[in-house]
Structures are given as structure tokens and as C-alpha cells.
Coordinates of C-alpha atoms in Angstrom, one line a residue:
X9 CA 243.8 -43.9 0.7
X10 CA 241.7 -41.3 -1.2
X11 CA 238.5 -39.9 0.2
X12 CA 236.9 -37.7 -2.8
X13 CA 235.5 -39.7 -5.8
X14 CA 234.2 -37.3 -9.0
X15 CA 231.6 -39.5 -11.5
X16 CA 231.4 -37.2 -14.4
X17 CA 227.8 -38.0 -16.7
X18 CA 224.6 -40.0 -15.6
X19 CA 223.0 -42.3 -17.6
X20 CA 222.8 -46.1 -16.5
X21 CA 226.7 -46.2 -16.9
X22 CA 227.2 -43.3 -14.3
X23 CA 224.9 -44.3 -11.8
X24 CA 225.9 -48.1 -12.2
X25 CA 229.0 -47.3 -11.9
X26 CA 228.0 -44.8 -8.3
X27 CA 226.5 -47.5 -7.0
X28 CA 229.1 -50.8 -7.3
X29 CA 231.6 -48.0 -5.7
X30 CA 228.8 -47.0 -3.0
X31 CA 227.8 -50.6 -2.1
X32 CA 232.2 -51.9 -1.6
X33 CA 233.1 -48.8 -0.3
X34 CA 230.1 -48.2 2.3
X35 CA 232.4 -48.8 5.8
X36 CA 234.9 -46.0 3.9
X37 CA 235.4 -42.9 4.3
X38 CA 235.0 -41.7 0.8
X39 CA 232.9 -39.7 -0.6
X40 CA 230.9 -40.2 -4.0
X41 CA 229.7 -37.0 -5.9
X42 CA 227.9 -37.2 -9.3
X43 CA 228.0 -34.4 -11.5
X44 CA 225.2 -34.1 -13.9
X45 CA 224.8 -31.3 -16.6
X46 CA 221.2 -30.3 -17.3
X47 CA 222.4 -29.6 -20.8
X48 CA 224.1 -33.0 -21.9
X49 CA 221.4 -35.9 -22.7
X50 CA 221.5 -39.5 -22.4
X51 CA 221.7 -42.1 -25.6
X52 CA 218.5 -43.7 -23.9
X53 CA 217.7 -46.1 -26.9
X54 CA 219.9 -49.3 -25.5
X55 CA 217.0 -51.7 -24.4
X56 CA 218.6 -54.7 -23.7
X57 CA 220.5 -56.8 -21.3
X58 CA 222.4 -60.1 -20.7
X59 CA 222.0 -62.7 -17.5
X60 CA 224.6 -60.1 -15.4
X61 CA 222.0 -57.4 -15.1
X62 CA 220.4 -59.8 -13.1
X63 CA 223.9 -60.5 -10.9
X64 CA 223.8 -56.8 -10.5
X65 CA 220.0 -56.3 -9.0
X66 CA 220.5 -59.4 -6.7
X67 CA 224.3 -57.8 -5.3
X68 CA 222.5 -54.8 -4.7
X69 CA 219.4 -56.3 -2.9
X70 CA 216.9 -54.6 -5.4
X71 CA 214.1 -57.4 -6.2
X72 CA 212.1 -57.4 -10.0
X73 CA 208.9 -56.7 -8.1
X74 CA 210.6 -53.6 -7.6
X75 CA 212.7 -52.2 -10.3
X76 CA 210.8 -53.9 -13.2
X77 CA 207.7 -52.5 -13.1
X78 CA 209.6 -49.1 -13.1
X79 CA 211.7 -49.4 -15.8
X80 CA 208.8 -50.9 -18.2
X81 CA 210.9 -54.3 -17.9
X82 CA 210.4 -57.8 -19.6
X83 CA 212.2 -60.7 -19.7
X84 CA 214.4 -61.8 -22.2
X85 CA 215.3 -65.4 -23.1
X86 CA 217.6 -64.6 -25.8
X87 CA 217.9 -63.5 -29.3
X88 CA 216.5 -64.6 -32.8
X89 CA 218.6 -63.7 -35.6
X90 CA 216.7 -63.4 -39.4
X91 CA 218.0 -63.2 -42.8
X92 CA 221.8 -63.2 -41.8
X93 CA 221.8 -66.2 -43.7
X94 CA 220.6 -67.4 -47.2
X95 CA 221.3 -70.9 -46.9
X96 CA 218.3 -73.6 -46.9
X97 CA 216.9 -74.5 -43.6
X98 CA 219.4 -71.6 -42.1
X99 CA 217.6 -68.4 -42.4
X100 CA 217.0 -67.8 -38.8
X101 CA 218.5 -69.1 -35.5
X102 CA 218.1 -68.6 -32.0
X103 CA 221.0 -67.4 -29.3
X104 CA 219.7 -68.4 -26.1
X105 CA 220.6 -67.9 -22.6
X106 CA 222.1 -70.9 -20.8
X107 CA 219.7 -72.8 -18.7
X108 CA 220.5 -76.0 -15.9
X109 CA 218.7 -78.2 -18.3
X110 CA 221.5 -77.5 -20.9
X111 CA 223.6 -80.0 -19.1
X112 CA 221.2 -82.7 -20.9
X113 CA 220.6 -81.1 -24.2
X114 CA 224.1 -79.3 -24.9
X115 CA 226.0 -82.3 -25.0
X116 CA 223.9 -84.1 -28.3
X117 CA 223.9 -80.7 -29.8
X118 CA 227.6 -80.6 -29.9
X119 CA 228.1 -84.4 -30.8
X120 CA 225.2 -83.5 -33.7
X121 CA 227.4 -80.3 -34.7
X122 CA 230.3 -82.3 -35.2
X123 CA 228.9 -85.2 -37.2
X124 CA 227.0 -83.0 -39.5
X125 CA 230.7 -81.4 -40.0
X126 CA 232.0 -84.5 -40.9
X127 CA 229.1 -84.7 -43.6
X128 CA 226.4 -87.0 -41.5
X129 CA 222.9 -86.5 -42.2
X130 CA 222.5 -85.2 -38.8
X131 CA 220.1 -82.4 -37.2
X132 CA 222.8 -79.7 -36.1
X133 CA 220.3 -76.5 -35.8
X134 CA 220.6 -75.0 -32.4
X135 CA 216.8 -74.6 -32.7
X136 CA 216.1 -78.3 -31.6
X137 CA 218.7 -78.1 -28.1
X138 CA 217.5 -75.4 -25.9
X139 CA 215.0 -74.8 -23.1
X140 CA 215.6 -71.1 -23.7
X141 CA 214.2 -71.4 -27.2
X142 CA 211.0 -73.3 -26.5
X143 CA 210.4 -70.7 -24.0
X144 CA 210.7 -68.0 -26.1
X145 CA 208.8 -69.6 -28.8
X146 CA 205.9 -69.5 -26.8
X147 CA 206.8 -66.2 -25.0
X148 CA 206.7 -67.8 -22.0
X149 CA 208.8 -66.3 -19.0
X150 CA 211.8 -67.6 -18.1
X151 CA 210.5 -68.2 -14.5
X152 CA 209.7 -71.1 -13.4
X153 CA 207.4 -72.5 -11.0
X154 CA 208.8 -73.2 -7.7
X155 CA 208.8 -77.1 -7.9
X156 CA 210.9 -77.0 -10.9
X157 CA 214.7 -77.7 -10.1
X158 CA 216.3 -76.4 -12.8
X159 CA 217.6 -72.4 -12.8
X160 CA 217.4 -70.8 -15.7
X161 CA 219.2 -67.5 -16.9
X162 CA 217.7 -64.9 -18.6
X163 CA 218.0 -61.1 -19.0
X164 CA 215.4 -58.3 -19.6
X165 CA 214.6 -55.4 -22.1
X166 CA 213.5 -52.3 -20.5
X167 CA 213.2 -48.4 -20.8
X168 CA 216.7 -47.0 -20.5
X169 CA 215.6 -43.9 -19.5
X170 CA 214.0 -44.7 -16.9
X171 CA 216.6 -47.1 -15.8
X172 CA 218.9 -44.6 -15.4
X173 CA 216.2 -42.4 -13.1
X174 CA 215.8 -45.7 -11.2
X175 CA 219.2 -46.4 -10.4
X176 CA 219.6 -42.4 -9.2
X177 CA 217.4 -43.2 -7.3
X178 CA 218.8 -45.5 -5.2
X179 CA 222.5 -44.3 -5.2
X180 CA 221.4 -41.3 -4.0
X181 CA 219.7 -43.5 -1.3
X182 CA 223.0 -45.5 -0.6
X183 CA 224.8 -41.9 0.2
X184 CA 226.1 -40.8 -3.3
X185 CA 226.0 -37.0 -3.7
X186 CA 224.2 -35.7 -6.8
X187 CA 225.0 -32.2 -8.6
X188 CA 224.0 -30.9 -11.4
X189 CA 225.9 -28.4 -12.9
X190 CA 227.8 -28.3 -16.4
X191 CA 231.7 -29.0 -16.6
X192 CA 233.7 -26.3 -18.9
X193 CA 236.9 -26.8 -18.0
X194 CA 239.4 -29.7 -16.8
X195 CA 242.6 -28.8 -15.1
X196 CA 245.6 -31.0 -14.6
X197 CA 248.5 -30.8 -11.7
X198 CA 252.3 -31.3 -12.8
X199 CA 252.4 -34.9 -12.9
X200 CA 249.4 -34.9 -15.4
X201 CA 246.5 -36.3 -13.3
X202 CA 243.1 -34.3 -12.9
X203 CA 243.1 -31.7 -10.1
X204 CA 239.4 -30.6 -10.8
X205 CA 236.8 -29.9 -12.8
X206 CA 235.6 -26.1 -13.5
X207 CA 231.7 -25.8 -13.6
X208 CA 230.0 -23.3 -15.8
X209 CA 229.2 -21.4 -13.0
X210 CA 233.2 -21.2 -11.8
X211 CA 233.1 -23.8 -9.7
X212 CA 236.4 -25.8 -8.8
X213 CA 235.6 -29.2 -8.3
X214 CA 238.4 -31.5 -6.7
X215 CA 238.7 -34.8 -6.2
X216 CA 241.3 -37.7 -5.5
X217 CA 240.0 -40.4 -8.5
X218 CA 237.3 -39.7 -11.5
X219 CA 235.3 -41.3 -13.4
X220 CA 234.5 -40.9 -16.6
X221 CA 230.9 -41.5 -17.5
X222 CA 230.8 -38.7 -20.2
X223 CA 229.7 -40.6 -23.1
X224 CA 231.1 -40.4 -26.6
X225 CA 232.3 -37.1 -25.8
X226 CA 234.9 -38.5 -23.2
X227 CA 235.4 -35.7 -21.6
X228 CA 237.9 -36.8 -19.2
X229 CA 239.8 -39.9 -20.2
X230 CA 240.3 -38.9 -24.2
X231 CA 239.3 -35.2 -24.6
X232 CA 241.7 -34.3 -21.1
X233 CA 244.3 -37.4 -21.1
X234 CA 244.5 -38.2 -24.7
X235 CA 244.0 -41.6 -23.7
X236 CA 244.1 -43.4 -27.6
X237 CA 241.4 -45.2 -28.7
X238 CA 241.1 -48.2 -30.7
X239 CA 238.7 -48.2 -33.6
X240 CA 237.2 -51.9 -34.4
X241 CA 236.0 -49.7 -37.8
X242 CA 237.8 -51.9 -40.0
X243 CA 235.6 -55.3 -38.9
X244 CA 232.6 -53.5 -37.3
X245 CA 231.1 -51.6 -40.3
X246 CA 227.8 -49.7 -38.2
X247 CA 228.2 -46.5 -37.6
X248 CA 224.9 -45.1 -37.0
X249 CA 221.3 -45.7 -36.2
X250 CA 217.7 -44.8 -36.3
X251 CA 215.2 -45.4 -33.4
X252 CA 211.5 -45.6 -33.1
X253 CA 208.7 -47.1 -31.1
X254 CA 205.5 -49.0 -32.2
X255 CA 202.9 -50.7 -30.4
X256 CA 202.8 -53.4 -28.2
X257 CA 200.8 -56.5 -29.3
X258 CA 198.5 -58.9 -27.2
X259 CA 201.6 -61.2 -26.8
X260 CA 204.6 -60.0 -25.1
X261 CA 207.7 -62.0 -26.7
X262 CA 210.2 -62.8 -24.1
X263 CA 213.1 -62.3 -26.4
X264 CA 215.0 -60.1 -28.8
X265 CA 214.6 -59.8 -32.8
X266 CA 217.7 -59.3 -34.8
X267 CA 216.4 -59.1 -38.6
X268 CA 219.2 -58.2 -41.3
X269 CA 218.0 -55.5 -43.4
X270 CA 220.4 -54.3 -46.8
X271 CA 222.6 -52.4 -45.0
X272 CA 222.4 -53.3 -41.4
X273 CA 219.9 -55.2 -39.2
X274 CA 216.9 -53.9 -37.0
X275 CA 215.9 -54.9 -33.6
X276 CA 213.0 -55.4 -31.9
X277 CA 212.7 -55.2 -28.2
X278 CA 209.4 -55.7 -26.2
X279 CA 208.6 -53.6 -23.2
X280 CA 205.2 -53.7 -21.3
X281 CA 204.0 -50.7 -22.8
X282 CA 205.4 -50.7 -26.5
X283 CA 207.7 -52.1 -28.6
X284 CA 211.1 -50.4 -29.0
X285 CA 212.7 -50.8 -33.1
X286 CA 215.7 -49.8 -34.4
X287 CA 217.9 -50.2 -37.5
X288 CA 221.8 -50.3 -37.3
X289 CA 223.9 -49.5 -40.3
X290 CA 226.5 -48.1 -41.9
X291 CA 226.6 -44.6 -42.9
X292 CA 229.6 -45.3 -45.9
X293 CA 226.9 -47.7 -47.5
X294 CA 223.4 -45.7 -46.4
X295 CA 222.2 -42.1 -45.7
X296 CA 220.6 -41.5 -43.0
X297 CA 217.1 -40.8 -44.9
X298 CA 217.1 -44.0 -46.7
X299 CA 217.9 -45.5 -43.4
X300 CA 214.6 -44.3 -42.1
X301 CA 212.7 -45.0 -45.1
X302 CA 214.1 -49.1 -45.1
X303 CA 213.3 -49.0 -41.1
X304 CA 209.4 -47.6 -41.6
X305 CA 209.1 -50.0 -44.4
X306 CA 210.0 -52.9 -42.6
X307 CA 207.9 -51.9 -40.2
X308 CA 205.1 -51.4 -42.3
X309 CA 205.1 -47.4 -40.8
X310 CA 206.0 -46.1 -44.7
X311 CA 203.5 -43.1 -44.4
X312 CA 203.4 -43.1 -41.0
X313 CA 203.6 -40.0 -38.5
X314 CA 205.8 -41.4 -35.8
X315 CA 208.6 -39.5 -34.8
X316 CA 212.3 -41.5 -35.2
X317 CA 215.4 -40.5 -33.5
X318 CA 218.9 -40.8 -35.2
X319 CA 222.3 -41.6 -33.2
X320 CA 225.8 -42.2 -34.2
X321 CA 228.2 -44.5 -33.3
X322 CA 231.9 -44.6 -32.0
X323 CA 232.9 -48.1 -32.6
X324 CA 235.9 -49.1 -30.5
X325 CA 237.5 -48.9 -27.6
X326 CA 240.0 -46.6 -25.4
X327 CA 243.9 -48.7 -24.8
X328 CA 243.6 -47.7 -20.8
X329 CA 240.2 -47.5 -19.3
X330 CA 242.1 -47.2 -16.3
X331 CA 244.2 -44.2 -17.3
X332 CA 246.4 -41.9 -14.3
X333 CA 243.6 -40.9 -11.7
X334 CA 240.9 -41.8 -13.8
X335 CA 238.3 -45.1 -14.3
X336 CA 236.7 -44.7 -18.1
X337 CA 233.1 -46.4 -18.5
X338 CA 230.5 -47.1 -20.6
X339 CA 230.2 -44.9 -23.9
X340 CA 233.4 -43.2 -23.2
X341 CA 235.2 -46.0 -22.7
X342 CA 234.0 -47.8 -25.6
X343 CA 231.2 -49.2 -27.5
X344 CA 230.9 -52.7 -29.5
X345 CA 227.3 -51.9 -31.3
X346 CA 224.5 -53.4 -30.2
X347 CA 223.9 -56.4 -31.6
X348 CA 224.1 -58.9 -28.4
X349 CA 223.2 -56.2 -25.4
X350 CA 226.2 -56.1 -23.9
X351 CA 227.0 -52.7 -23.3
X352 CA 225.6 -52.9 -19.4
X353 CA 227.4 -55.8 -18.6
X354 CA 230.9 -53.9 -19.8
X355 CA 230.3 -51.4 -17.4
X356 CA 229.7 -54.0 -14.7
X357 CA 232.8 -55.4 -15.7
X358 CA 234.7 -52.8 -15.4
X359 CA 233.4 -51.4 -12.5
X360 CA 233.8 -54.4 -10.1
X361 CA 236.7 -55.6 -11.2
X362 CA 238.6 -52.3 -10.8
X363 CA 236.8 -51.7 -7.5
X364 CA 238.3 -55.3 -6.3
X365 CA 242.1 -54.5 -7.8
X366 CA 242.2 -50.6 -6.8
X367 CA 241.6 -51.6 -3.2
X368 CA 243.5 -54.8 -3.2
X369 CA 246.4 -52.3 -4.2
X370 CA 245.6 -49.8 -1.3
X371 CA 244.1 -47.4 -3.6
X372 CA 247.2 -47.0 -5.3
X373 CA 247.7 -47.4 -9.4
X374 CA 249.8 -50.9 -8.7
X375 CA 247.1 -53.1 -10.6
X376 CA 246.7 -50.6 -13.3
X377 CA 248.3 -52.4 -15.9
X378 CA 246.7 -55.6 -15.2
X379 CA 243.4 -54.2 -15.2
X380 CA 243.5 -52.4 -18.2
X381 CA 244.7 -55.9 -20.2
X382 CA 242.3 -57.6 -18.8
X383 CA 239.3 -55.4 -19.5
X384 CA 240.7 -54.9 -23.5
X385 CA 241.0 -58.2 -23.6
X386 CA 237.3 -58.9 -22.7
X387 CA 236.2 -55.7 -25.1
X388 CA 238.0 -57.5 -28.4
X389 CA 236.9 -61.1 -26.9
X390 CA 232.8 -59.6 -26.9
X391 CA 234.3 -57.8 -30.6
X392 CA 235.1 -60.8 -31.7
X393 CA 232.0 -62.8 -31.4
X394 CA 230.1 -59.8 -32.7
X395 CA 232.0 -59.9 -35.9
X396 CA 231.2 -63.2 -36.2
X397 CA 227.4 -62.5 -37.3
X398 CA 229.0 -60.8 -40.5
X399 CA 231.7 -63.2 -41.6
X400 CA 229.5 -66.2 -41.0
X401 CA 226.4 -64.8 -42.8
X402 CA 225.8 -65.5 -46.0
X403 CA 224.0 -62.5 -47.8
X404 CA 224.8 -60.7 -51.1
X405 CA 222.3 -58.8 -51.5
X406 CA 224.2 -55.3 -51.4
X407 CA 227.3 -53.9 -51.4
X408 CA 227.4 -53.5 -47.4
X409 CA 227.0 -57.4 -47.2
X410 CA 229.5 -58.2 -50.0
X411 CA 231.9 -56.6 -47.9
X412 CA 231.1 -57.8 -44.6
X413 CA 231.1 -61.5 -45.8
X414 CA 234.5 -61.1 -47.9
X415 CA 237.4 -63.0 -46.9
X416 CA 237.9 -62.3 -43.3
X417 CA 240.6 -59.6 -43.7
X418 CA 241.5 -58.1 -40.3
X419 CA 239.8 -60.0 -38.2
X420 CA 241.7 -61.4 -34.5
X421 CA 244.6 -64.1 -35.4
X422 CA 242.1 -66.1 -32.4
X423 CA 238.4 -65.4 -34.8
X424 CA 240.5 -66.8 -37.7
X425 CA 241.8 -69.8 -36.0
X426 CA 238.2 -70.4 -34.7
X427 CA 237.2 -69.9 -38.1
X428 CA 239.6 -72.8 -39.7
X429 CA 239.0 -74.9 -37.0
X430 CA 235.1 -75.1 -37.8
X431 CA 235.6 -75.2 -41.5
X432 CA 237.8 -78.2 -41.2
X433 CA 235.6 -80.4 -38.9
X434 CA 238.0 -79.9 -35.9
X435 CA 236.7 -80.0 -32.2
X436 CA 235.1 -76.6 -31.9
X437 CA 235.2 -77.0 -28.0
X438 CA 238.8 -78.0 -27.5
X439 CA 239.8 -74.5 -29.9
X440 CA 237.5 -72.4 -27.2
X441 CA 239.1 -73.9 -24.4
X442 CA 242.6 -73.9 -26.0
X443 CA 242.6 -69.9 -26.7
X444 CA 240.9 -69.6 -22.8
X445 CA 238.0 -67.2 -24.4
X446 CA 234.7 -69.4 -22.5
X447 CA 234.9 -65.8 -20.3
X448 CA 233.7 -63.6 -23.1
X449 CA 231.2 -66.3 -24.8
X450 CA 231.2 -70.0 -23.9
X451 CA 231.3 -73.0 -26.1
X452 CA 227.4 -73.1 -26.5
X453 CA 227.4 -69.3 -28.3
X454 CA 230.0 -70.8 -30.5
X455 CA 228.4 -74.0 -31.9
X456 CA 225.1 -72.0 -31.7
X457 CA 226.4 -68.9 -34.5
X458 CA 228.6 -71.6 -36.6
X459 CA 226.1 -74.0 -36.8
X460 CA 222.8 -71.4 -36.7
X461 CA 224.4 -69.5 -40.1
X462 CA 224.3 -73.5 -41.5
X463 CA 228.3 -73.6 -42.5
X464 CA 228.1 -77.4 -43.2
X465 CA 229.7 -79.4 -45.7
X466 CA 227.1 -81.6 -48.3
X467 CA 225.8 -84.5 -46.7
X468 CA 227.7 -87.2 -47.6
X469 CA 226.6 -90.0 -45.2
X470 CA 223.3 -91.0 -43.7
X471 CA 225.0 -93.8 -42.0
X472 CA 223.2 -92.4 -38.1
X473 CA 220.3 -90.4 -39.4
X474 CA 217.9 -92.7 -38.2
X475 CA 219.2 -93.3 -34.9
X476 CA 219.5 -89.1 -34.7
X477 CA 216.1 -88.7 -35.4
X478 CA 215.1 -90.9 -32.6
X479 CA 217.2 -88.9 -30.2
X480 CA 215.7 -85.4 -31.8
X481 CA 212.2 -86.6 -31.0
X482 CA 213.1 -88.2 -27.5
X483 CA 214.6 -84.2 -26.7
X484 CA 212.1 -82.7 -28.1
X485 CA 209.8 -84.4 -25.7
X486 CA 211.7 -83.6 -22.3
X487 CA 212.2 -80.0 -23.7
X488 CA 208.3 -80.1 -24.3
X489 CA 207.7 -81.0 -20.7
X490 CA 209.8 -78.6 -18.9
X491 CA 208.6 -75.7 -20.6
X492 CA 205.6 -76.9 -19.0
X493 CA 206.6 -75.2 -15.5
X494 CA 206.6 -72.1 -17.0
X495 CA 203.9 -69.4 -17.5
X496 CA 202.6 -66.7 -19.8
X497 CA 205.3 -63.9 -20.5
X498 CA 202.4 -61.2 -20.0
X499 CA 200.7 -62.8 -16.9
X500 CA 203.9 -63.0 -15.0
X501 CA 204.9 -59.8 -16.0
X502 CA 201.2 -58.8 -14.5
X503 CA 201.9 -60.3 -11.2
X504 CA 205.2 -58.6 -10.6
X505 CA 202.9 -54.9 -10.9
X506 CA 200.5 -56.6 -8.5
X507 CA 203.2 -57.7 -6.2

């Protein structure tokens, strides 16, 4: 049994991480301190979530009315990706967020998918299938009105900043102790654990387990325990990015804008109050001032005075988040950039499923090794899929897409099978399911990047276009009508302040 737990760093993955413990761990005898340093600041500039953030506020009893309005939230039905791809009729496509009504649309988008592989004159663009992207096309909140049957998920943009003060908040509410002091020194016992941590002040600060919430610095698990970590450099060019905010318009979009830019992409993330933009890229193909320039010009913001913030990136991940007396999470345990949000729900991960195993285990290390394969396993899985957006785009425009497009050097032995698999017409589905990844993206994702990029073959029959088009305008219709039972983006978001 242990009765001391140390959380070193705040941020959203600190406090997350305070809370999940907090909330299992509330009949225990243990004790949660936080330690905070008043001289370390947080990344802030992650806006975005998937459907788990949701999972997370519902487990912990904390309704939108409530945190939404606080954190500057919106909804988010998914994400539009622009100019990954060159190809006619391809340049943008939608990833959206499964919905119940997917059990009647998925099915023809994956038969269409396959017959336009097999060179029917089929419509295979994931644009036409999906509740999620009618909704979003209308910015339209992915709420419905109570008589409608169907859930549908959905996750949110919102300030990260104040996220993080939000969920302080309430961890410090559920019992966990907050400090803030500065950490100087780490000290280790004989067998190589942590003893304590050494405050700037000279304070010795003991504990049974630690976390490690330190950021890139990684204070604890790689600085301390020379835990190795695992660049994904080699597939993952983006290294570094610049931030800035612009104004909100009179329509609040209720998703996420991913636009390819020379050396990178830019997002676009509505909050109630503003807009936040960035621009990722690589800093081996772009300096950090012609980074800014290409982000204010694609903003239209050239010669204008708004401040920007550049960040760096550690791309990668550590081999043991779980590593002697010490749990590694979010930046410090690794970072897959942000092109699908899902840095919060790696945390989550991590946290709840090492909270189930370490007491399953009596507090004791006995699922260590388990839980470290499985949580690697889910970082390259989420890898994986990113890297797809580059090998599957089709740009040429500069030398940072020439390479990212090349033949798929380094890439997972499981990307490169899914890779052959689509390429050869084969049963996209059956691969997913064979190689047991649906856990990190399910079959939908796949058939949605594949076929969103436009890797088809030339037509070569037109033997069921007729009958296809039919079908196409009979879905369109019952998408039509049940984005009817959903409202404005901005009204909803209205009512929740009014709540």
C-alpha cells in the first residue's frame, strides 16, 4: 500500500492526471500533493479534444453548463483537412466523429470505397456519409434535440489555459493538496527509485509513487531515471510551431480546420470569444521567421500588430511511462504533434488504465510491464494514423512535401501493410481488424483518410453508377433530415452561459 502520491507540473495533464487518482482512490488513505513552480509555464496553445474529454467530464460528474462556459469551450464535430491533396475532386475532406446514425450511412460508404477501388464509377468521398459532416457544414451543434434517438459524439475546442485553472479547481475541491514551490533537486535511495524532491527553498519532499507532469523538460522520468525515449523524428517531420489569435466571426464553426501550408499545415480552432491559429512545421525545412511570415499571410494578418508565440516540439515518446516509482504523462511522456487533438486523451489513457492495473496489483509494480506495452503500443498506433496525412497526401510543392510523400521509408511494418492492402483493392476492414488496431482509430478513420486523399485507380467501369447515384441522393436526404434536430452552434453555445 503506499499513502504519499507527488504530481510534479500542472497544466491540464497534471491536474487531469490529480483528479482520475483523486476520484479511484477517494475511500484510500493516500494522499495527493501537487507541486507547482511559479517559474515554469504551461504550453497553453493545445485547443482541441476528441469524444474522451467528454468520458472524462461525465466520470467526474462535471456538466458543460459548467466547465464550458469557463474554459471559452465549443463544440467540435470533427476535422476538415485542406490542400493535403492535389488530386481532382480530393482537395479537402472531412474526419468526423462517429455518430449512431453511422450504422446506416457507414456501411454504403465502405461498399462505395471498395467498388471505386476496383475501378467503378462510384461516389467514394467521405463527404457524402456522415451526420458529423452535415453538421459541421452548417456549424450546427452536435446536440440534439431531445426527441432525436440517435447519440452523437463529438469533442470541444477550448482555452487551455484556463482549462488547466478549471480543473485545479476542482482537484483541489476533491482533496488534492496544492504547493507551489520550485523543484531543484531529485534524490534517489539505493535501489534507484525517487526518495524526494528538494524545493528551492530546501525543502525535502517525500513520497511513495510520482508522477511526472513536468513537460518536455521531464524532470523526473528522463532527466532523473534516464528513462530512453523514442523519437518518431524519422516519420513525423514537425518540430516547431507558431501561435496566434484572431477574431471570432458571426458564425461559430463547430469543427477543426487543418490547411496544408509549404512546410506544414495551420489550424484553426473556434472558441466563443476568438479564434485560436497556428502553423506546424518543420524547422530543417523553415525558419522560424518565415514561419511567421507564411502563418500572417495565410491569415491575411501580413502587416499586422498581433503578437505570435513560438513553441518547439519533442516528437516521440518515452519506452516506460511507467518507469520504477514513477507514472510519466502528458508532455513528458510524449507528444504525437497535433494534428488530430489527441494529446488529452493520452493522458486519460494513461492515467486510468495505470490507476486500474497499479491497484489490481496491490500497489505493487507487478503490471508494470504490461502497462507500459500497452500504452506504447496505443502511442505508435495514434503515430501511425498521424503519419498517414503525409504519405497519403499528394503535394509537391516544396521540398518538406517531397519528402514527406516519398516512398514510405520507415514507416510501422502494420502502416505499410495497410498501405498495400488499400493500393491493391483488398478489404480495408478485414486488414484493421486482422492487425487488432480499431482501439487507436476504427475502420471509419481509415476509409475516411484513404479515400478523403482520393487514392483511387482510373475508372474503368460505370457498370453501377446509375444505381449509386440513386443511393447518394436517397442518403443525402435522410442525412438532410436529421441534421434537422439540431441547432445553431452559437445559440446552443448561448444557452449553456444562460444555464
Amino acid at each position: 500500500m503506499i499513502n504519499d502520491i507527488v504530481i510534479l507540473g500542472g497544466g491540464s495533464a497534471g491536474w487531469m492526471t490529480a483528479m482520475i487518482m483523486a476520484r479511484a482512490w477517494a475511500k484510500k488513505p493516500i494522499r495527493i500533493t501537487l507541486l507547482e513552480s511559479s517559474e515554469v509555464g504551461i504550453i497553453g496553445v493545445g485547443e482541441g479534444s476528441t469524444p474522451a474529454l467528454r468520458n472524462f467530464f461525465d466520470i467526474m460528474n462535471i456538466p458543460e453548463t459548467e466547465w464550458m462556459p469557463a474554459c471559452n469551450a465549443t463544440y467540435k464535430c470533427g476535422i476538415t483537412f485542406s490542400g493535403w491533396s492535389t488530386r481532382p475532386g480530393f482537395e479537402s475532406y472531412y474526419h468526423p466523429f462517429p455518430s449512431m446514425v453511422d450504422s446506416h450511412t457507414l456501411p454504403m460508404f465502405i461498399r462505395n470505397a471498395q467498388q471505386r477501388l476496383a475501378g467503378e464509377a462510384v461516389e467514394a468521398h467521405p463527404k457524402h456519409f456522415f451526420l458529423s459532416q452535415r453538421l459541421a457544414e452548417k456549424s450546427l451543434a452536435p446536440k440534439a434535440q431531445h426527441h432525436f434517438p440517435f447519440d452523437t459524439q463529438y469533442g470541444y475546442h477550448f482555452d487551455a489555459v484556463l482549462l488547466g485553472q478549471f480543473l485545479k479547481t476542482k482537484a483541489v475541491a476533491m482533496g488534492v493538496q496544492h504547493r507551489v514551490c520550485h523543484v531543484q533537486d531529485v534524490v534517489l535511495d539505493a535501489r534507484g527509485n525517487i526518495q524526494h524532491l528538494v524545493s528551492d527553498a530546501g525543502e525535502l519532499l517525500a513520497a511513495d509513487f510520482f508522477v511526472d507532469a513536468s513537460g518536455f523538460a521531464g524532470i523526473l522520468s528522463q532527466k532523473t531515471l534516464a528513462t530512453p525515449f523514442v523519437s518518431y523524428g524519422n516519420v513525423l517531420f514537425n518540430d516547431a510551431a507558431v501561435a496566434m489569435p484572431t477574431a471570432m466571426e458571426s458564425i461559430i464553426p463547430s469543427q477543426t480546420f487543418a490547411t496544408a501550408l509549404r512546410n506544414g499545415w495551420a489550424w484553426k480552432i473556434p472558441l466563443t470569444e476568438r479564434f485560436g491559429n497556428g502553423y506546424v512545421y518543420s524547422s530543417t525545412f523553415c525558419s522560424a521567421d518565415d514561419a511567421e511570415r507564411e502563418l500572417r499571410e495565410h491569415l491575411g494578418l501580413a502587416d499586422a500588430d498581433v503578437p505570435v508565440r513560438h513553441l518547439k516540439m519533442k516528437v516521440g515518446r518515452v519506452t516506460q511511462p511507467w518507469h520504477r516509482n514513477c507514472l510519466t504523462v502528458g508532455l513528458a511522456q510524449g507528444f504525437i504533434e497535433p494534428l488530430e487533438a489527441t494529446a488529452l486523451f493520452l493522458i486519460q489513457q494513461t492515467v486510468a488504465i495505470f490507476v486500474e492495473l497499479f491497484e489490481q496489483s496491490g500497489f505493487t509494480d507487478q503490471h508494470q510491464a504490461s502497462f507500459n506495452q500497452r500504452i506504447n503500443d496505443q502511442f505508435d498506433g495514434t503515430r501511425d494514423y498521424i503519419v498517414t496525412h503525409y504519405k497519403t497526401g499528394s503535394r509537391n510543392d516544396s521540398d518538406y512535401w517531397r519528402a514527406n510523400t516519398a516512398d514510405p521509408d520507415g514507416v510501422s511494418e502494420s502502416l505499410r501493410a495497410l498501405y498495400q492492402c488499400w493500393k491493391r483493392g483488398g478489404n480495408l476492414a478485414a486488414e484493421v481488424k486482422r492487425q487488432a488496431i480499431e482501439k487507436y482509430y476504427p475502420v471509419a478513420s481509415w476509409y475516411c483518410i484513404f479515400a478523403g486523399m482520393g487514392i483511387f485507380p482510373p475508372v474503368r467501369s460505370s457498370n453501377a453508377a446509375a444505381k449509386s447515384r440513386l443511393e447518394l441522393q436517397q442518403l443525402d436526404d435522410f442525412i438532410a433530415r436529421c441534421a434537422l434536430n439540431f441547432d445553431d452552434h452559437r445559440a446552443v453555445l448561448a444557452q449553456l452561459r444562460k444555464a
